[in-house]
Amino acid sequence: MKQPKKLTREQKECLSAHYLNCKDWMLVEETEFYYRIINKNTKAIKSVDKFRRVRRRKRDVGYSGN
């Protein structure tokens, strides 16, 4: 297996969209549609979809509701 690499900002945003803590993961391989990542502690390998993103609602972005 190749040496795992640090995540870029785009990759970190993708991991957070999958509800994963980016501090615990490193990139093993990038394919056309997936990132293969490895957990730093458990060494578990996981594939996540590159194009999944979380939608933000108004109340998530400083909406006061007044």
PDB file of N, CA, C and O in Angstrom:
ATOM      1  N   MET A   1       0.845  -1.176   0.000  1.00  0.00           N
ATOM      2  CA  MET A   1       0.000   0.000   0.000  1.00  0.00           C
ATOM      3  C   MET A   1       0.891   1.240   0.000  1.00  0.00           C
ATOM      4  O   MET A   1       1.940   1.272   0.633  1.00  0.00           O
ATOM      5  N   LYS A   2       0.437   2.271  -0.712  1.00  0.00           N
ATOM      6  CA  LYS A   2       1.188   3.521  -0.765  1.00  0.00           C
ATOM      7  C   LYS A   2       1.117   4.267   0.560  1.00  0.00           C
ATOM      8  O   LYS A   2       0.280   3.989   1.408  1.00  0.00           O
ATOM      9  N   GLN A   3       1.970   5.243   0.694  1.00  0.00           N
ATOM     10  CA  GLN A   3       2.005   6.086   1.887  1.00  0.00           C
ATOM     11  C   GLN A   3       0.762   6.980   1.927  1.00  0.00           C
ATOM     12  O   GLN A   3       0.492   7.680   0.954  1.00  0.00           O
ATOM     13  N   PRO A   4      -0.008   6.976   3.010  1.00  0.00           N
ATOM     14  CA  PRO A   4      -1.176   7.869   3.109  1.00  0.00           C
ATOM     15  C   PRO A   4      -0.755   9.338   3.107  1.00  0.00           C
ATOM     16  O   PRO A   4       0.306   9.695   3.611  1.00  0.00           O
ATOM     17  N   LYS A   5      -1.609  10.184   2.531  1.00  0.00           N
ATOM     18  CA  LYS A   5      -1.317  11.610   2.403  1.00  0.00           C
ATOM     19  C   LYS A   5      -2.276  12.438   3.248  1.00  0.00           C
ATOM     20  O   LYS A   5      -3.382  12.019   3.564  1.00  0.00           O
ATOM     21  N   LYS A   6      -1.857  13.668   3.579  1.00  0.00           N
ATOM     22  CA  LYS A   6      -2.720  14.608   4.286  1.00  0.00           C
ATOM     23  C   LYS A   6      -3.871  15.009   3.373  1.00  0.00           C
ATOM     24  O   LYS A   6      -3.744  15.030   2.150  1.00  0.00           O
ATOM     25  N   LEU A   7      -4.988  15.371   3.972  1.00  0.00           N
ATOM     26  CA  LEU A   7      -6.177  15.753   3.215  1.00  0.00           C
ATOM     27  C   LEU A   7      -6.121  17.223   2.809  1.00  0.00           C
ATOM     28  O   LEU A   7      -5.636  18.062   3.559  1.00  0.00           O
ATOM     29  N   THR A   8      -6.659  17.525   1.616  1.00  0.00           N
ATOM     30  CA  THR A   8      -6.804  18.906   1.180  1.00  0.00           C
ATOM     31  C   THR A   8      -8.103  19.468   1.759  1.00  0.00           C
ATOM     32  O   THR A   8      -8.914  18.735   2.337  1.00  0.00           O
ATOM     33  N   ARG A   9      -8.333  20.745   1.587  1.00  0.00           N
ATOM     34  CA  ARG A   9      -9.550  21.365   2.110  1.00  0.00           C
ATOM     35  C   ARG A   9     -10.798  20.756   1.483  1.00  0.00           C
ATOM     36  O   ARG A   9     -11.785  20.476   2.163  1.00  0.00           O
ATOM     37  N   GLU A  10     -10.775  20.540   0.191  1.00  0.00           N
ATOM     38  CA  GLU A  10     -11.914  19.937  -0.513  1.00  0.00           C
ATOM     39  C   GLU A  10     -12.209  18.541   0.031  1.00  0.00           C
ATOM     40  O   GLU A  10     -13.375  18.177   0.239  1.00  0.00           O
ATOM     41  N   GLN A  11     -11.172  17.764   0.289  1.00  0.00           N
ATOM     42  CA  GLN A  11     -11.344  16.427   0.829  1.00  0.00           C
ATOM     43  C   GLN A  11     -11.874  16.469   2.256  1.00  0.00           C
ATOM     44  O   GLN A  11     -12.716  15.651   2.644  1.00  0.00           O
ATOM     45  N   LYS A  12     -11.419  17.445   3.046  1.00  0.00           N
ATOM     46  CA  LYS A  12     -11.915  17.596   4.412  1.00  0.00           C
ATOM     47  C   LYS A  12     -13.404  17.946   4.412  1.00  0.00           C
ATOM     48  O   LYS A  12     -14.170  17.443   5.239  1.00  0.00           O
ATOM     49  N   GLU A  13     -13.834  18.813   3.487  1.00  0.00           N
ATOM     50  CA  GLU A  13     -15.239  19.171   3.377  1.00  0.00           C
ATOM     51  C   GLU A  13     -16.076  17.953   3.000  1.00  0.00           C
ATOM     52  O   GLU A  13     -17.181  17.765   3.511  1.00  0.00           O
ATOM     53  N   CYS A  14     -15.549  17.123   2.136  1.00  0.00           N
ATOM     54  CA  CYS A  14     -16.249  15.908   1.733  1.00  0.00           C
ATOM     55  C   CYS A  14     -16.394  14.960   2.915  1.00  0.00           C
ATOM     56  O   CYS A  14     -17.466  14.388   3.138  1.00  0.00           O
ATOM     57  N   LEU A  15     -15.359  14.788   3.705  1.00  0.00           N
ATOM     58  CA  LEU A  15     -15.427  13.908   4.872  1.00  0.00           C
ATOM     59  C   LEU A  15     -16.408  14.430   5.900  1.00  0.00           C
ATOM     60  O   LEU A  15     -17.157  13.648   6.495  1.00  0.00           O
ATOM     61  N   SER A  16     -16.440  15.725   6.104  1.00  0.00           N
ATOM     62  CA  SER A  16     -17.382  16.274   7.064  1.00  0.00           C
ATOM     63  C   SER A  16     -18.823  16.116   6.558  1.00  0.00           C
ATOM     64  O   SER A  16     -19.741  15.996   7.360  1.00  0.00           O
ATOM     65  N   ALA A  17     -19.037  16.091   5.249  1.00  0.00           N
ATOM     66  CA  ALA A  17     -20.358  15.827   4.688  1.00  0.00           C
ATOM     67  C   ALA A  17     -20.796  14.395   4.980  1.00  0.00           C
ATOM     68  O   ALA A  17     -21.984  14.101   5.051  1.00  0.00           O
ATOM     69  N   HIS A  18     -19.839  13.515   5.171  1.00  0.00           N
ATOM     70  CA  HIS A  18     -20.115  12.123   5.541  1.00  0.00           C
ATOM     71  C   HIS A  18     -20.087  11.932   7.054  1.00  0.00           C
ATOM     72  O   HIS A  18     -20.061  10.802   7.530  1.00  0.00           O
ATOM     73  N   TYR A  19     -20.059  13.026   7.802  1.00  0.00           N
ATOM     74  CA  TYR A  19     -20.048  13.017   9.268  1.00  0.00           C
ATOM     75  C   TYR A  19     -18.831  12.285   9.834  1.00  0.00           C
ATOM     76  O   TYR A  19     -18.926  11.546  10.807  1.00  0.00           O
ATOM     77  N   LEU A  20     -17.663  12.507   9.211  1.00  0.00           N
ATOM     78  CA  LEU A  20     -16.415  11.936   9.698  1.00  0.00           C
ATOM     79  C   LEU A  20     -15.510  13.062  10.178  1.00  0.00           C
ATOM     80  O   LEU A  20     -15.510  14.158   9.614  1.00  0.00           O
ATOM     81  N   ASN A  21     -14.729  12.791  11.208  1.00  0.00           N
ATOM     82  CA  ASN A  21     -13.780  13.777  11.722  1.00  0.00           C
ATOM     83  C   ASN A  21     -12.509  13.692  10.878  1.00  0.00           C
ATOM     84  O   ASN A  21     -11.816  12.674  10.882  1.00  0.00           O
ATOM     85  N   CYS A  22     -12.194  14.777  10.174  1.00  0.00           N
ATOM     86  CA  CYS A  22     -11.064  14.751   9.241  1.00  0.00           C
ATOM     87  C   CYS A  22      -9.716  14.606   9.950  1.00  0.00           C
ATOM     88  O   CYS A  22      -8.736  14.218   9.323  1.00  0.00           O
ATOM     89  N   LYS A  23      -9.658  14.883  11.245  1.00  0.00           N
ATOM     90  CA  LYS A  23      -8.404  14.734  11.989  1.00  0.00           C
ATOM     91  C   LYS A  23      -8.026  13.270  12.186  1.00  0.00           C
ATOM     92  O   LYS A  23      -6.872  12.974  12.467  1.00  0.00           O
ATOM     93  N   ASP A  24      -8.991  12.367  12.018  1.00  0.00           N
ATOM     94  CA  ASP A  24      -8.749  10.944  12.233  1.00  0.00           C
ATOM     95  C   ASP A  24      -8.451  10.173  10.956  1.00  0.00           C
ATOM     96  O   ASP A  24      -8.199   8.978  11.007  1.00  0.00           O
ATOM     97  N   TRP A  25      -8.471  10.835   9.784  1.00  0.00           N
ATOM     98  CA  TRP A  25      -8.368  10.130   8.506  1.00  0.00           C
ATOM     99  C   TRP A  25      -7.250  10.706   7.636  1.00  0.00           C
ATOM    100  O   TRP A  25      -6.922  11.873   7.711  1.00  0.00           O
ATOM    101  N   MET A  26      -6.703   9.836   6.777  1.00  0.00           N
ATOM    102  CA  MET A  26      -5.708  10.242   5.774  1.00  0.00           C
ATOM    103  C   MET A  26      -6.100   9.611   4.438  1.00  0.00           C
ATOM    104  O   MET A  26      -6.752   8.564   4.393  1.00  0.00           O
ATOM    105  N   LEU A  27      -5.679  10.237   3.354  1.00  0.00           N
ATOM    106  CA  LEU A  27      -6.030   9.781   2.006  1.00  0.00           C
ATOM    107  C   LEU A  27      -5.080   8.678   1.551  1.00  0.00           C
ATOM    108  O   LEU A  27      -3.857   8.839   1.605  1.00  0.00           O
ATOM    109  N   VAL A  28      -5.653   7.569   1.089  1.00  0.00           N
ATOM    110  CA  VAL A  28      -4.857   6.477   0.538  1.00  0.00           C
ATOM    111  C   VAL A  28      -4.854   6.553  -0.979  1.00  0.00           C
ATOM    112  O   VAL A  28      -3.809   6.451  -1.617  1.00  0.00           O
ATOM    113  N   GLU A  29      -6.049   6.746  -1.571  1.00  0.00           N
ATOM    114  CA  GLU A  29      -6.177   6.732  -3.022  1.00  0.00           C
ATOM    115  C   GLU A  29      -7.359   7.595  -3.426  1.00  0.00           C
ATOM    116  O   GLU A  29      -8.371   7.651  -2.727  1.00  0.00           O
ATOM    117  N   GLU A  30      -7.236   8.282  -4.553  1.00  0.00           N
ATOM    118  CA  GLU A  30      -8.337   9.071  -5.104  1.00  0.00           C
ATOM    119  C   GLU A  30      -8.688   8.499  -6.465  1.00  0.00           C
ATOM    120  O   GLU A  30      -7.845   8.431  -7.355  1.00  0.00           O
ATOM    121  N   THR A  31      -9.937   8.055  -6.622  1.00  0.00           N
ATOM    122  CA  THR A  31     -10.407   7.552  -7.912  1.00  0.00           C
ATOM    123  C   THR A  31     -11.308   8.612  -8.536  1.00  0.00           C
ATOM    124  O   THR A  31     -11.423   9.722  -8.018  1.00  0.00           O
ATOM    125  N   GLU A  32     -11.966   8.254  -9.613  1.00  0.00           N
ATOM    126  CA  GLU A  32     -12.811   9.214 -10.311  1.00  0.00           C
ATOM    127  C   GLU A  32     -14.016   9.639  -9.471  1.00  0.00           C
ATOM    128  O   GLU A  32     -14.435  10.795  -9.521  1.00  0.00           O
ATOM    129  N   PHE A  33     -14.572   8.718  -8.688  1.00  0.00           N
ATOM    130  CA  PHE A  33     -15.784   9.006  -7.928  1.00  0.00           C
ATOM    131  C   PHE A  33     -15.635   8.852  -6.423  1.00  0.00           C
ATOM    132  O   PHE A  33     -16.521   9.237  -5.684  1.00  0.00           O
ATOM    133  N   TYR A  34     -14.546   8.276  -5.949  1.00  0.00           N
ATOM    134  CA  TYR A  34     -14.406   7.980  -4.530  1.00  0.00           C
ATOM    135  C   TYR A  34     -13.050   8.394  -3.983  1.00  0.00           C
ATOM    136  O   TYR A  34     -12.073   8.476  -4.718  1.00  0.00           O
ATOM    137  N   TYR A  35     -13.018   8.659  -2.673  1.00  0.00           N
ATOM    138  CA  TYR A  35     -11.775   8.777  -1.923  1.00  0.00           C
ATOM    139  C   TYR A  35     -11.646   7.516  -1.085  1.00  0.00           C
ATOM    140  O   TYR A  35     -12.596   7.105  -0.428  1.00  0.00           O
ATOM    141  N   ARG A  36     -10.488   6.899  -1.111  1.00  0.00           N
ATOM    142  CA  ARG A  36     -10.214   5.792  -0.187  1.00  0.00           C
ATOM    143  C   ARG A  36      -9.391   6.384   0.931  1.00  0.00           C
ATOM    144  O   ARG A  36      -8.313   6.925   0.695  1.00  0.00           O
ATOM    145  N   ILE A  37      -9.907   6.267   2.147  1.00  0.00           N
ATOM    146  CA  ILE A  37      -9.267   6.887   3.296  1.00  0.00           C
ATOM    147  C   ILE A  37      -8.952   5.821   4.334  1.00  0.00           C
ATOM    148  O   ILE A  37      -9.563   4.752   4.351  1.00  0.00           O
ATOM    149  N   ILE A  38      -7.969   6.118   5.188  1.00  0.00           N
ATOM    150  CA  ILE A  38      -7.570   5.188   6.230  1.00  0.00           C
ATOM    151  C   ILE A  38      -7.616   5.911   7.568  1.00  0.00           C
ATOM    152  O   ILE A  38      -7.226   7.074   7.667  1.00  0.00           O
ATOM    153  N   ASN A  39      -8.112   5.221   8.579  1.00  0.00           N
ATOM    154  CA  ASN A  39      -8.174   5.780   9.923  1.00  0.00           C
ATOM    155  C   ASN A  39      -6.787   5.713  10.544  1.00  0.00           C
ATOM    156  O   ASN A  39      -6.122   4.680  10.477  1.00  0.00           O
ATOM    157  N   LYS A  40      -6.347   6.805  11.139  1.00  0.00           N
ATOM    158  CA  LYS A  40      -5.009   6.873  11.734  1.00  0.00           C
ATOM    159  C   LYS A  40      -4.858   5.937  12.916  1.00  0.00           C
ATOM    160  O   LYS A  40      -3.771   5.410  13.165  1.00  0.00           O
ATOM    161  N   ASN A  41      -5.939   5.723  13.673  1.00  0.00           N
ATOM    162  CA  ASN A  41      -5.857   4.935  14.896  1.00  0.00           C
ATOM    163  C   ASN A  41      -6.117   3.452  14.663  1.00  0.00           C
ATOM    164  O   ASN A  41      -5.350   2.605  15.122  1.00  0.00           O
ATOM    165  N   THR A  42      -7.196   3.128  13.961  1.00  0.00           N
ATOM    166  CA  THR A  42      -7.602   1.731  13.799  1.00  0.00           C
ATOM    167  C   THR A  42      -7.093   1.094  12.518  1.00  0.00           C
ATOM    168  O   THR A  42      -7.232  -0.110  12.339  1.00  0.00           O
ATOM    169  N   LYS A  43      -6.572   1.901  11.596  1.00  0.00           N
ATOM    170  CA  LYS A  43      -6.087   1.438  10.288  1.00  0.00           C
ATOM    171  C   LYS A  43      -7.200   0.862   9.408  1.00  0.00           C
ATOM    172  O   LYS A  43      -6.935   0.115   8.476  1.00  0.00           O
ATOM    173  N   ALA A  44      -8.447   1.205   9.695  1.00  0.00           N
ATOM    174  CA  ALA A  44      -9.577   0.770   8.883  1.00  0.00           C
ATOM    175  C   ALA A  44      -9.631   1.610   7.613  1.00  0.00           C
ATOM    176  O   ALA A  44      -9.467   2.829   7.655  1.00  0.00           O
ATOM    177  N   ILE A  45      -9.864   0.956   6.479  1.00  0.00           N
ATOM    178  CA  ILE A  45      -9.942   1.644   5.189  1.00  0.00           C
ATOM    179  C   ILE A  45     -11.409   1.776   4.807  1.00  0.00           C
ATOM    180  O   ILE A  45     -12.190   0.843   4.963  1.00  0.00           O
ATOM    181  N   LYS A  46     -11.765   2.945   4.283  1.00  0.00           N
ATOM    182  CA  LYS A  46     -13.145   3.254   3.931  1.00  0.00           C
ATOM    183  C   LYS A  46     -13.171   4.005   2.612  1.00  0.00           C
ATOM    184  O   LYS A  46     -12.256   4.759   2.312  1.00  0.00           O
ATOM    185  N   SER A  47     -14.227   3.818   1.825  1.00  0.00           N
ATOM    186  CA  SER A  47     -14.439   4.581   0.591  1.00  0.00           C
ATOM    187  C   SER A  47     -15.593   5.538   0.798  1.00  0.00           C
ATOM    188  O   SER A  47     -16.645   5.137   1.311  1.00  0.00           O
ATOM    189  N   VAL A  48     -15.413   6.798   0.403  1.00  0.00           N
ATOM    190  CA  VAL A  48     -16.477   7.793   0.508  1.00  0.00           C
ATOM    191  C   VAL A  48     -16.682   8.457  -0.850  1.00  0.00           C
ATOM    192  O   VAL A  48     -15.740   8.641  -1.619  1.00  0.00           O
ATOM    193  N   ASP A  49     -17.926   8.813  -1.118  1.00  0.00           N
ATOM    194  CA  ASP A  49     -18.303   9.454  -2.367  1.00  0.00           C
ATOM    195  C   ASP A  49     -17.734  10.873  -2.422  1.00  0.00           C
ATOM    196  O   ASP A  49     -17.905  11.648  -1.484  1.00  0.00           O
ATOM    197  N   LYS A  50     -17.078  11.232  -3.517  1.00  0.00           N
ATOM    198  CA  LYS A  50     -16.460  12.550  -3.656  1.00  0.00           C
ATOM    199  C   LYS A  50     -17.482  13.675  -3.782  1.00  0.00           C
ATOM    200  O   LYS A  50     -17.209  14.809  -3.409  1.00  0.00           O
ATOM    201  N   PHE A  51     -18.655  13.376  -4.305  1.00  0.00           N
ATOM    202  CA  PHE A  51     -19.576  14.428  -4.715  1.00  0.00           C
ATOM    203  C   PHE A  51     -20.709  14.664  -3.729  1.00  0.00           C
ATOM    204  O   PHE A  51     -21.586  15.474  -3.986  1.00  0.00           O
ATOM    205  N   ARG A  52     -20.699  13.999  -2.589  1.00  0.00           N
ATOM    206  CA  ARG A  52     -21.741  14.229  -1.587  1.00  0.00           C
ATOM    207  C   ARG A  52     -21.420  15.505  -0.823  1.00  0.00           C
ATOM    208  O   ARG A  52     -20.315  15.685  -0.329  1.00  0.00           O
ATOM    209  N   ARG A  53     -22.399  16.383  -0.722  1.00  0.00           N
ATOM    210  CA  ARG A  53     -22.229  17.629   0.011  1.00  0.00           C
ATOM    211  C   ARG A  53     -23.452  17.863   0.886  1.00  0.00           C
ATOM    212  O   ARG A  53     -24.557  17.477   0.532  1.00  0.00           O
ATOM    213  N   VAL A  54     -23.261  18.553   1.999  1.00  0.00           N
ATOM    214  CA  VAL A  54     -24.348  18.879   2.913  1.00  0.00           C
ATOM    215  C   VAL A  54     -24.934  20.216   2.508  1.00  0.00           C
ATOM    216  O   VAL A  54     -24.195  21.172   2.246  1.00  0.00           O
ATOM    217  N   ARG A  55     -26.260  20.307   2.466  1.00  0.00           N
ATOM    218  CA  ARG A  55     -26.919  21.576   2.183  1.00  0.00           C
ATOM    219  C   ARG A  55     -27.004  22.366   3.470  1.00  0.00           C
ATOM    220  O   ARG A  55     -27.340  21.837   4.513  1.00  0.00           O
ATOM    221  N   ARG A  56     -26.745  23.647   3.386  1.00  0.00           N
ATOM    222  CA  ARG A  56     -26.862  24.518   4.547  1.00  0.00           C
ATOM    223  C   ARG A  56     -28.214  25.202   4.529  1.00  0.00           C
ATOM    224  O   ARG A  56     -28.672  25.652   3.486  1.00  0.00           O
ATOM    225  N   ARG A  57     -28.827  25.268   5.701  1.00  0.00           N
ATOM    226  CA  ARG A  57     -30.083  25.988   5.846  1.00  0.00           C
ATOM    227  C   ARG A  57     -29.791  27.361   6.417  1.00  0.00           C
ATOM    228  O   ARG A  57     -28.725  27.611   6.948  1.00  0.00           O
ATOM    229  N   LYS A  58     -30.761  28.268   6.322  1.00  0.00           N
ATOM    230  CA  LYS A  58     -30.551  29.632   6.799  1.00  0.00           C
ATOM    231  C   LYS A  58     -30.185  29.666   8.276  1.00  0.00           C
ATOM    232  O   LYS A  58     -29.338  30.419   8.689  1.00  0.00           O
ATOM    233  N   ARG A  59     -30.818  28.827   9.086  1.00  0.00           N
ATOM    234  CA  ARG A  59     -30.527  28.870  10.519  1.00  0.00           C
ATOM    235  C   ARG A  59     -29.137  28.342  10.846  1.00  0.00           C
ATOM    236  O   ARG A  59     -28.604  28.595  11.906  1.00  0.00           O
ATOM    237  N   ASP A  60     -28.512  27.600   9.915  1.00  0.00           N
ATOM    238  CA  ASP A  60     -27.156  27.125  10.127  1.00  0.00           C
ATOM    239  C   ASP A  60     -26.122  28.211   9.868  1.00  0.00           C
ATOM    240  O   ASP A  60     -24.988  28.118  10.298  1.00  0.00           O
ATOM    241  N   VAL A  61     -26.509  29.268   9.160  1.00  0.00           N
ATOM    242  CA  VAL A  61     -25.554  30.292   8.739  1.00  0.00           C
ATOM    243  C   VAL A  61     -25.889  31.620   9.400  1.00  0.00           C
ATOM    244  O   VAL A  61     -26.049  32.638   8.754  1.00  0.00           O
ATOM    245  N   GLY A  62     -26.039  31.649  10.701  1.00  0.00           N
ATOM    246  CA  GLY A  62     -26.211  32.893  11.420  1.00  0.00           C
ATOM    247  C   GLY A  62     -27.571  33.531  11.301  1.00  0.00           C
ATOM    248  O   GLY A  62     -27.708  34.725  11.509  1.00  0.00           O
ATOM    249  N   TYR A  63     -28.569  32.786  10.969  1.00  0.00           N
ATOM    250  CA  TYR A  63     -29.927  33.326  10.855  1.00  0.00           C
ATOM    251  C   TYR A  63     -30.514  33.468  12.244  1.00  0.00           C
ATOM    252  O   TYR A  63     -30.589  32.524  13.014  1.00  0.00           O
ATOM    253  N   SER A  64     -30.935  34.688  12.622  1.00  0.00           N
ATOM    254  CA  SER A  64     -31.401  34.940  13.976  1.00  0.00           C
ATOM    255  C   SER A  64     -32.888  34.626  14.154  1.00  0.00           C
ATOM    256  O   SER A  64     -33.333  34.370  15.260  1.00  0.00           O
ATOM    257  N   GLY A  65     -33.681  34.667  13.088  1.00  0.00           N
ATOM    258  CA  GLY A  65     -35.098  34.345  13.171  1.00  0.00           C
ATOM    259  C   GLY A  65     -35.979  35.485  13.638  1.00  0.00           C
ATOM    260  O   GLY A  65     -37.139  35.278  13.952  1.00  0.00           O
ATOM    261  N   ASN A  66     -35.486  36.683  13.733  1.00  0.00           N
ATOM    262  CA  ASN A  66     -36.288  37.836  14.182  1.00  0.00           C
ATOM    263  C   ASN A  66     -37.026  38.468  13.047  1.00  0.00           C
ATOM    264  O   ASN A  66     -36.765  38.648  12.009  1.00  0.00           O
TER     265      ASN A  66
END
